Amino acid sequence: MTQTSEAEQLTGTSTAEIEDTYAEAFRSIYAEFLITARDRKWLDHAVASCTGNASSTILCDCEAGLDRYVGPGGDESFTTPDGRPGAIVQVHVPRFRKDRVAALERSLLTRISQNVLTCATAACFNLLDTDPFFKLGRKIAFFGDGYQFRDVRWGRPVWVIPILGGEFCLDRRFGFRDGLMGGNLWFLGDSLDAALMAAERAQAAAAAVPGVIGPFPGGIAASGSKAGSRYSFSVASTYEKFCPTLREKLGARSAVPDGVRSIMEIILNGHDLPTIVRATQAAIRAAIDTPGLLKISAGNYNGSLGKSFIYLHPEKQPA
């Protein structure tokens, strides 16, 4: 399909139905850190690399994503330590994992050492002043093979690692705390274009809320899943009753409304329930008038996955 404007792709106006339901989120532990670089080009390379293969903890080691750009060229109310362009990144693992603390540290160790340390002009700073914390800087500094050293730069205690490109600086300690995973919205369209356009609008609005990440590609999940599978080796599988192409095959078991030909989902992880609630409502407002969008809904498992509910009708949200 050739690239055209929104008006050319989708004609007519509508206001989608907002289903009286809720998204079911579950608890996580997360780390939050700041990457800075010489310019946006190299900042983007670092962010893309360190958040790669981190869409879903079904098979990824974590869920990671960009919160927002800060400093020059971004949210300038947030000043970066070295005065350069920066990006805030979150990394989440589910709290129900028994090895959650070790798993989070391993994800941070791998992603910062292999994807930020290696990125030209990058530096890395912790954003969570918590106890307990990871002595992550020390572990990554061993790459210096004895030439690494401690220093105080920009008023912060850091490790400095000599590298071919000059020096790599990172904070000594990286904190972590409780967060939330699995906030979501579904966009039911009369076409693929309608569902995708609604999801894109929603994702952009949610991304503008500080403290939230969308870990899936472009912040959108085209393959929403259910827990479990008919295959014993799989912990998750396609949510068949919401697959439009299976409507006729499933018959009465299909949950796809008449006229719906595509469903897109956005997933929201973040600091806490109020943050994800704000992002959810911003997403709904941005998407509701998308031409061809028939309904906005959300996924839940009647409380079996998580105990944090994000209601689509804001008046239902407990204070």
mmCIF file of N, CA, C and O in Angstrom, residues 153-233:
data_model
loop_
_atom_site.group_PDB
_atom_site.id
_atom_site.type_symbol
_atom_site.label_atom_id
_atom_site.label_comp_id
_atom_site.label_asym_id
_atom_site.label_seq_id
_atom_site.Cartn_x
_atom_site.Cartn_y
_atom_site.Cartn_z
ATOM 1 N N ARG A 153 32.229 12.899 38.779
ATOM 2 C CA ARG A 153 32.006 13.769 37.629
ATOM 3 C C ARG A 153 30.570 14.268 37.650
ATOM 4 O O ARG A 153 29.655 13.506 37.964
ATOM 5 N N TRP A 154 30.418 15.538 37.318
ATOM 6 C CA TRP A 154 29.101 16.195 37.355
ATOM 7 C C TRP A 154 28.459 16.034 38.741
ATOM 8 O O TRP A 154 27.232 15.939 38.867
ATOM 9 N N GLY A 155 29.302 15.958 39.774
ATOM 10 C CA GLY A 155 28.813 15.813 41.136
ATOM 11 C C GLY A 155 28.318 14.425 41.482
ATOM 12 O O GLY A 155 27.669 14.243 42.516
ATOM 13 N N ARG A 156 28.646 13.417 40.651
ATOM 14 C CA ARG A 156 28.160 12.056 40.867
ATOM 15 C C ARG A 156 29.334 11.098 40.999
ATOM 16 O O ARG A 156 30.318 11.206 40.254
ATOM 17 N N PRO A 157 29.245 10.114 41.896
ATOM 18 C CA PRO A 157 30.273 9.074 41.959
ATOM 19 C C PRO A 157 30.101 8.093 40.803
ATOM 20 O O PRO A 157 29.040 7.477 40.658
ATOM 21 N N VAL A 158 31.088 7.971 39.961
ATOM 22 C CA VAL A 158 30.987 7.144 38.759
ATOM 23 C C VAL A 158 32.188 6.204 38.641
ATOM 24 O O VAL A 158 33.210 6.378 39.307
ATOM 25 N N TRP A 159 32.022 5.216 37.800
ATOM 26 C CA TRP A 159 33.138 4.425 37.301
ATOM 27 C C TRP A 159 33.487 4.943 35.909
ATOM 28 O O TRP A 159 32.584 5.274 35.114
ATOM 29 N N VAL A 160 34.757 4.983 35.609
ATOM 30 C CA VAL A 160 35.244 5.401 34.291
ATOM 31 C C VAL A 160 36.004 4.236 33.680
ATOM 32 O O VAL A 160 36.930 3.687 34.298
ATOM 33 N N ILE A 161 35.606 3.864 32.484
ATOM 34 C CA ILE A 161 36.233 2.741 31.782
ATOM 35 C C ILE A 161 36.911 3.270 30.523
ATOM 36 O O ILE A 161 36.239 3.822 29.640
ATOM 37 N N PRO A 162 38.228 3.103 30.414
ATOM 38 C CA PRO A 162 38.898 3.489 29.164
ATOM 39 C C PRO A 162 38.436 2.586 28.017
ATOM 40 O O PRO A 162 38.405 1.353 28.156
ATOM 41 N N ILE A 163 38.039 3.176 26.923
ATOM 42 C CA ILE A 163 37.608 2.416 25.746
ATOM 43 C C ILE A 163 38.265 3.012 24.509
ATOM 44 O O ILE A 163 38.846 4.099 24.565
ATOM 45 N N LEU A 164 38.165 2.319 23.394
ATOM 46 C CA LEU A 164 38.804 2.799 22.168
ATOM 47 C C LEU A 164 38.291 4.180 21.780
ATOM 48 O O LEU A 164 39.034 4.991 21.216
ATOM 49 N N GLY A 165 37.023 4.456 22.058
ATOM 50 C CA GLY A 165 36.454 5.744 21.682
ATOM 51 C C GLY A 165 36.744 6.855 22.662
ATOM 52 O O GLY A 165 36.349 7.991 22.431
ATOM 53 N N GLY A 166 37.404 6.550 23.775
ATOM 54 C CA GLY A 166 37.715 7.555 24.796
ATOM 55 C C GLY A 166 37.464 6.999 26.177
ATOM 56 O O GLY A 166 38.247 6.206 26.694
ATOM 57 N N GLU A 167 36.347 7.379 26.796
ATOM 58 C CA GLU A 167 35.971 6.870 28.110
ATOM 59 C C GLU A 167 34.468 6.610 28.154
ATOM 60 O O GLU A 167 33.684 7.316 27.516
ATOM 61 N N PHE A 168 34.092 5.603 28.919
ATOM 62 C CA PHE A 168 32.682 5.342 29.195
ATOM 63 C C PHE A 168 32.450 5.572 30.678
ATOM 64 O O PHE A 168 33.134 4.985 31.522
ATOM 65 N N CYS A 169 31.495 6.439 31.000
ATOM 66 C CA CYS A 169 31.176 6.762 32.392
ATOM 67 C C CYS A 169 29.801 6.196 32.743
ATOM 68 O O CYS A 169 28.854 6.313 31.954
ATOM 69 N N LEU A 170 29.705 5.609 33.918
ATOM 70 C CA LEU A 170 28.396 5.164 34.410
ATOM 71 C C LEU A 170 28.366 5.264 35.922
ATOM 72 O O LEU A 170 29.410 5.195 36.590
ATOM 73 N N ASP A 171 27.166 5.419 36.460
ATOM 74 C CA ASP A 171 27.002 5.497 37.903
ATOM 75 C C ASP A 171 27.425 4.190 38.566
ATOM 76 O O ASP A 171 27.399 3.117 37.947
ATOM 77 N N ARG A 172 27.760 4.278 39.848
ATOM 78 C CA ARG A 172 28.191 3.090 40.574
ATOM 79 C C ARG A 172 27.015 2.224 41.003
ATOM 80 O O ARG A 172 27.099 1.004 40.999
ATOM 81 N N ARG A 173 25.909 2.858 41.397
ATOM 82 C CA ARG A 173 24.754 2.125 41.897
ATOM 83 C C ARG A 173 23.538 2.337 40.997
ATOM 84 O O ARG A 173 23.341 3.428 40.466
ATOM 85 N N PHE A 174 22.743 1.275 40.861
ATOM 86 C CA PHE A 174 21.496 1.342 40.103
ATOM 87 C C PHE A 174 20.377 0.771 40.972
ATOM 88 O O PHE A 174 20.448 -0.378 41.404
ATOM 89 N N GLY A 175 19.349 1.586 41.237
ATOM 90 C CA GLY A 175 18.258 1.176 42.103
ATOM 91 C C GLY A 175 17.142 0.470 41.358
ATOM 92 O O GLY A 175 17.104 0.417 40.129
ATOM 93 N N PHE A 176 16.216 -0.081 42.122
ATOM 94 C CA PHE A 176 15.020 -0.700 41.542
ATOM 95 C C PHE A 176 13.892 -0.613 42.557
ATOM 96 O O PHE A 176 14.116 -0.495 43.762
ATOM 97 N N ARG A 177 12.659 -0.680 42.053
ATOM 98 C CA ARG A 177 11.492 -0.606 42.930
ATOM 99 C C ARG A 177 10.311 -1.301 42.274
ATOM 100 O O ARG A 177 10.384 -1.737 41.113
ATOM 101 N N ASP A 178 9.192 -1.358 42.993
ATOM 102 C CA ASP A 178 7.981 -1.970 42.464
ATOM 103 C C ASP A 178 7.367 -1.101 41.379
ATOM 104 O O ASP A 178 7.329 0.135 41.493
ATOM 105 N N GLY A 179 6.878 -1.749 40.336
ATOM 106 C CA GLY A 179 6.185 -1.068 39.262
ATOM 107 C C GLY A 179 4.979 -1.874 38.834
ATOM 108 O O GLY A 179 4.467 -2.705 39.591
ATOM 109 N N LEU A 180 4.532 -1.636 37.612
ATOM 110 C CA LEU A 180 3.334 -2.300 37.098
ATOM 111 C C LEU A 180 3.529 -2.633 35.624
ATOM 112 O O LEU A 180 4.104 -1.840 34.866
ATOM 113 N N MET A 181 3.038 -3.797 35.244
ATOM 114 C CA MET A 181 3.102 -4.261 33.863
ATOM 115 C C MET A 181 1.703 -4.649 33.386
ATOM 116 O O MET A 181 0.850 -5.003 34.180
ATOM 117 N N GLY A 182 1.508 -4.611 32.087
ATOM 118 C CA GLY A 182 0.336 -5.227 31.495
ATOM 119 C C GLY A 182 -0.884 -4.356 31.300
ATOM 120 O O GLY A 182 -1.939 -4.855 30.881
ATOM 121 N N GLY A 183 -0.778 -3.034 31.571
ATOM 122 C CA GLY A 183 -1.878 -2.175 31.166
ATOM 123 C C GLY A 183 -2.074 -2.297 29.663
ATOM 124 O O GLY A 183 -1.100 -2.457 28.917
ATOM 125 N N ASN A 184 -3.309 -2.246 29.184
ATOM 126 C CA ASN A 184 -3.513 -2.474 27.755
ATOM 127 C C ASN A 184 -4.820 -1.860 27.276
ATOM 128 O O ASN A 184 -5.737 -1.604 28.054
ATOM 129 N N LEU A 185 -4.869 -1.634 25.976
ATOM 130 C CA LEU A 185 -6.092 -1.226 25.292
ATOM 131 C C LEU A 185 -6.171 -1.963 23.962
ATOM 132 O O LEU A 185 -5.141 -2.190 23.305
ATOM 133 N N TRP A 186 -7.389 -2.315 23.566
ATOM 134 C CA TRP A 186 -7.630 -2.941 22.281
ATOM 135 C C TRP A 186 -8.418 -1.976 21.393
ATOM 136 O O TRP A 186 -9.365 -1.325 21.845
ATOM 137 N N PHE A 187 -8.049 -1.945 20.109
ATOM 138 C CA PHE A 187 -8.701 -1.060 19.148
ATOM 139 C C PHE A 187 -9.291 -1.918 18.033
ATOM 140 O O PHE A 187 -8.558 -2.537 17.260
ATOM 141 N N LEU A 188 -10.615 -1.959 17.970
ATOM 142 C CA LEU A 188 -11.328 -2.812 17.038
ATOM 143 C C LEU A 188 -11.790 -1.971 15.854
ATOM 144 O O LEU A 188 -12.642 -1.075 16.005
ATOM 145 N N GLY A 189 -11.237 -2.251 14.668
ATOM 146 C CA GLY A 189 -11.521 -1.443 13.496
ATOM 147 C C GLY A 189 -12.229 -2.196 12.404
ATOM 148 O O GLY A 189 -12.185 -3.428 12.346
ATOM 149 N N ASP A 190 -12.841 -1.428 11.499
ATOM 150 C CA ASP A 190 -13.502 -2.064 10.357
ATOM 151 C C ASP A 190 -12.507 -2.410 9.258
ATOM 152 O O ASP A 190 -12.883 -2.943 8.215
ATOM 153 N N SER A 191 -11.223 -2.082 9.492
ATOM 154 C CA SER A 191 -10.151 -2.428 8.565
ATOM 155 C C SER A 191 -8.839 -2.436 9.332
ATOM 156 O O SER A 191 -8.754 -1.907 10.454
ATOM 157 N N LEU A 192 -7.833 -3.006 8.728
ATOM 158 C CA LEU A 192 -6.496 -2.961 9.320
ATOM 159 C C LEU A 192 -6.035 -1.519 9.478
ATOM 160 O O LEU A 192 -5.480 -1.139 10.517
ATOM 161 N N ASP A 193 -6.280 -0.693 8.451
ATOM 162 C CA ASP A 193 -5.845 0.705 8.514
ATOM 163 C C ASP A 193 -6.494 1.437 9.682
ATOM 164 O O ASP A 193 -5.843 2.227 10.372
ATOM 165 N N ALA A 194 -7.780 1.196 9.903
ATOM 166 C CA ALA A 194 -8.487 1.890 10.982
ATOM 167 C C ALA A 194 -7.958 1.474 12.347
ATOM 168 O O ALA A 194 -7.688 2.318 13.217
ATOM 169 N N ALA A 195 -7.798 0.166 12.561
ATOM 170 C CA ALA A 195 -7.304 -0.320 13.857
ATOM 171 C C ALA A 195 -5.892 0.163 14.121
ATOM 172 O O ALA A 195 -5.558 0.572 15.244
ATOM 173 N N LEU A 196 -5.052 0.136 13.086
ATOM 174 C CA LEU A 196 -3.662 0.545 13.267
ATOM 175 C C LEU A 196 -3.554 2.045 13.502
ATOM 176 O O LEU A 196 -2.768 2.494 14.351
ATOM 177 N N MET A 197 -4.329 2.836 12.762
ATOM 178 C CA MET A 197 -4.290 4.279 12.964
ATOM 179 C C MET A 197 -4.734 4.638 14.380
ATOM 180 O O MET A 197 -4.122 5.499 15.043
ATOM 181 N N ALA A 198 -5.759 3.999 14.888
ATOM 182 C CA ALA A 198 -6.219 4.255 16.249
ATOM 183 C C ALA A 198 -5.144 3.893 17.259
ATOM 184 O O ALA A 198 -4.888 4.633 18.219
ATOM 185 N N ALA A 199 -4.506 2.745 17.056
ATOM 186 C CA ALA A 199 -3.460 2.311 17.977
ATOM 187 C C ALA A 199 -2.259 3.253 17.946
ATOM 188 O O ALA A 199 -1.647 3.540 18.980
ATOM 189 N N GLU A 200 -1.926 3.750 16.748
ATOM 190 C CA GLU A 200 -0.816 4.687 16.634
ATOM 191 C C GLU A 200 -1.117 5.984 17.375
ATOM 192 O O GLU A 200 -0.259 6.537 18.081
ATOM 193 N N ARG A 201 -2.325 6.477 17.215
ATOM 194 C CA ARG A 201 -2.713 7.707 17.921
ATOM 195 C C ARG A 201 -2.677 7.483 19.433
ATOM 196 O O ARG A 201 -2.212 8.334 20.207
ATOM 197 N N ALA A 202 -3.212 6.353 19.854
ATOM 198 C CA ALA A 202 -3.253 6.052 21.283
ATOM 199 C C ALA A 202 -1.852 5.906 21.854
ATOM 200 O O ALA A 202 -1.545 6.408 22.943
ATOM 201 N N GLN A 203 -0.997 5.216 21.134
ATOM 202 C CA GLN A 203 0.363 4.996 21.618
ATOM 203 C C GLN A 203 1.108 6.311 21.759
ATOM 204 O O GLN A 203 1.824 6.526 22.753
ATOM 205 N N ALA A 204 0.953 7.200 20.800
ATOM 206 C CA ALA A 204 1.636 8.485 20.863
ATOM 207 C C ALA A 204 1.164 9.296 22.069
ATOM 208 O O ALA A 204 1.965 9.948 22.754
ATOM 209 N N ALA A 205 -0.124 9.250 22.356
ATOM 210 C CA ALA A 205 -0.648 9.993 23.501
ATOM 211 C C ALA A 205 -0.181 9.388 24.809
ATOM 212 O O ALA A 205 0.185 10.108 25.747
ATOM 213 N N ALA A 206 -0.187 8.074 24.903
ATOM 214 C CA ALA A 206 0.280 7.415 26.124
ATOM 215 C C ALA A 206 1.757 7.677 26.349
ATOM 216 O O ALA A 206 2.205 7.888 27.491
ATOM 217 N N ALA A 207 2.531 7.672 25.268
ATOM 218 C CA ALA A 207 3.976 7.889 25.379
ATOM 219 C C ALA A 207 4.306 9.287 25.885
ATOM 220 O O ALA A 207 5.406 9.507 26.419
ATOM 221 N N ALA A 208 3.391 10.226 25.731
ATOM 222 C CA ALA A 208 3.632 11.592 26.193
ATOM 223 C C ALA A 208 3.454 11.736 27.700
ATOM 224 O O ALA A 208 3.757 12.786 28.263
ATOM 225 N N VAL A 209 2.958 10.692 28.357
ATOM 226 C CA VAL A 209 2.781 10.703 29.810
ATOM 227 C C VAL A 209 4.070 10.201 30.461
ATOM 228 O O VAL A 209 4.469 9.059 30.237
ATOM 229 N N PRO A 210 4.756 11.022 31.245
ATOM 230 C CA PRO A 210 6.012 10.576 31.870
ATOM 231 C C PRO A 210 5.786 9.357 32.767
ATOM 232 O O PRO A 210 4.766 9.250 33.447
ATOM 233 N N GLY A 211 6.759 8.441 32.737
ATOM 234 C CA GLY A 211 6.701 7.275 33.611
ATOM 235 C C GLY A 211 6.120 6.034 32.996
ATOM 236 O O GLY A 211 5.934 5.026 33.685
ATOM 237 N N VAL A 212 5.834 6.068 31.680
ATOM 238 C CA VAL A 212 5.206 4.934 30.993
ATOM 239 C C VAL A 212 6.056 4.506 29.814
ATOM 240 O O VAL A 212 6.652 5.335 29.127
ATOM 241 N N ILE A 213 6.110 3.193 29.578
ATOM 242 C CA ILE A 213 6.752 2.673 28.370
ATOM 243 C C ILE A 213 5.781 1.762 27.629
ATOM 244 O O ILE A 213 4.881 1.169 28.222
ATOM 245 N N GLY A 214 5.989 1.643 26.311
ATOM 246 C CA GLY A 214 5.274 0.686 25.481
ATOM 247 C C GLY A 214 6.303 -0.277 24.919
ATOM 248 O O GLY A 214 6.998 0.059 23.962
ATOM 249 N N PRO A 215 6.442 -1.462 25.495
ATOM 250 C CA PRO A 215 7.575 -2.326 25.145
ATOM 251 C C PRO A 215 7.506 -3.001 23.780
ATOM 252 O O PRO A 215 8.533 -3.460 23.283
ATOM 253 N N PHE A 216 6.334 -3.074 23.166
ATOM 254 C CA PHE A 216 6.208 -3.792 21.896
ATOM 255 C C PHE A 216 6.673 -2.933 20.719
ATOM 256 O O PHE A 216 6.854 -1.721 20.867
ATOM 257 N N PRO A 217 6.886 -3.532 19.555
ATOM 258 C CA PRO A 217 7.389 -2.778 18.405
ATOM 259 C C PRO A 217 6.487 -1.591 18.065
ATOM 260 O O PRO A 217 5.288 -1.767 17.812
ATOM 261 N N GLY A 218 7.058 -0.392 18.109
ATOM 262 C CA GLY A 218 6.260 0.794 17.875
ATOM 263 C C GLY A 218 5.228 1.036 18.958
ATOM 264 O O GLY A 218 4.331 1.860 18.786
ATOM 265 N N GLY A 219 5.325 0.322 20.087
ATOM 266 C CA GLY A 219 4.364 0.436 21.167
ATOM 267 C C GLY A 219 3.073 -0.319 20.929
ATOM 268 O O GLY A 219 2.133 -0.211 21.720
ATOM 269 N N ILE A 220 3.001 -1.103 19.846
ATOM 270 C CA ILE A 220 1.759 -1.776 19.446
ATOM 271 C C ILE A 220 1.986 -3.273 19.315
ATOM 272 O O ILE A 220 2.982 -3.720 18.758
ATOM 273 N N ALA A 221 1.019 -4.054 19.837
ATOM 274 C CA ALA A 221 1.064 -5.515 19.716
ATOM 275 C C ALA A 221 -0.023 -5.959 18.738
ATOM 276 O O ALA A 221 -1.210 -5.787 19.010
ATOM 277 N N ALA A 222 0.392 -6.520 17.613
ATOM 278 C CA ALA A 222 -0.564 -7.022 16.625
ATOM 279 C C ALA A 222 -0.983 -8.455 16.930
ATOM 280 O O ALA A 222 -1.901 -8.977 16.297
ATOM 281 N N SER A 223 -0.320 -9.080 17.895
ATOM 282 C CA SER A 223 -0.558 -10.512 18.167
ATOM 283 C C SER A 223 -0.858 -10.723 19.640
ATOM 284 O O SER A 223 -0.164 -11.468 20.331
ATOM 285 N N GLY A 224 -1.894 -10.050 20.130
ATOM 286 C CA GLY A 224 -2.277 -10.224 21.527
ATOM 287 C C GLY A 224 -2.445 -11.687 21.875
ATOM 288 O O GLY A 224 -2.952 -12.477 21.074
ATOM 289 N N SER A 225 -2.032 -12.051 23.076
ATOM 290 C CA SER A 225 -2.004 -13.464 23.450
ATOM 291 C C SER A 225 -2.896 -13.750 24.649
ATOM 292 O O SER A 225 -3.302 -12.853 25.384
ATOM 293 N N LYS A 226 -3.172 -15.018 24.841
ATOM 294 C CA LYS A 226 -3.839 -15.499 26.046
ATOM 295 C C LYS A 226 -2.854 -16.384 26.801
ATOM 296 O O LYS A 226 -1.887 -16.889 26.232
ATOM 297 N N ALA A 227 -3.100 -16.575 28.078
ATOM 298 C CA ALA A 227 -2.263 -17.472 28.866
ATOM 299 C C ALA A 227 -2.587 -18.909 28.498
ATOM 300 O O ALA A 227 -3.753 -19.277 28.323
ATOM 301 N N GLY A 228 -1.549 -19.731 28.341
ATOM 302 C CA GLY A 228 -1.746 -21.144 28.062
ATOM 303 C C GLY A 228 -1.838 -21.457 26.585
ATOM 304 O O GLY A 228 -1.916 -20.571 25.727
ATOM 305 N N SER A 229 -1.848 -22.750 26.289
ATOM 306 C CA SER A 229 -1.853 -23.231 24.914
ATOM 307 C C SER A 229 -2.260 -24.694 24.897
ATOM 308 O O SER A 229 -2.153 -25.392 25.913
ATOM 309 N N ARG A 230 -2.722 -25.167 23.752
ATOM 310 C CA ARG A 230 -2.991 -26.597 23.620
ATOM 311 C C ARG A 230 -1.700 -27.391 23.564
ATOM 312 O O ARG A 230 -1.708 -28.610 23.696
ATOM 313 N N TYR A 231 -0.577 -26.690 23.330
ATOM 314 C CA TYR A 231 0.724 -27.355 23.290
ATOM 315 C C TYR A 231 1.403 -27.208 24.647
ATOM 316 O O TYR A 231 1.565 -26.094 25.159
ATOM 317 N N SER A 232 1.828 -28.283 25.234
ATOM 318 C CA SER A 232 2.357 -28.282 26.598
ATOM 319 C C SER A 232 3.631 -27.470 26.738
ATOM 320 O O SER A 232 3.939 -26.988 27.828
ATOM 321 N N PHE A 233 4.382 -27.291 25.651
ATOM 322 C CA PHE A 233 5.652 -26.575 25.730
ATOM 323 C C PHE A 233 5.488 -25.060 25.633
ATOM 324 O O PHE A 233 6.452 -24.319 25.758
#
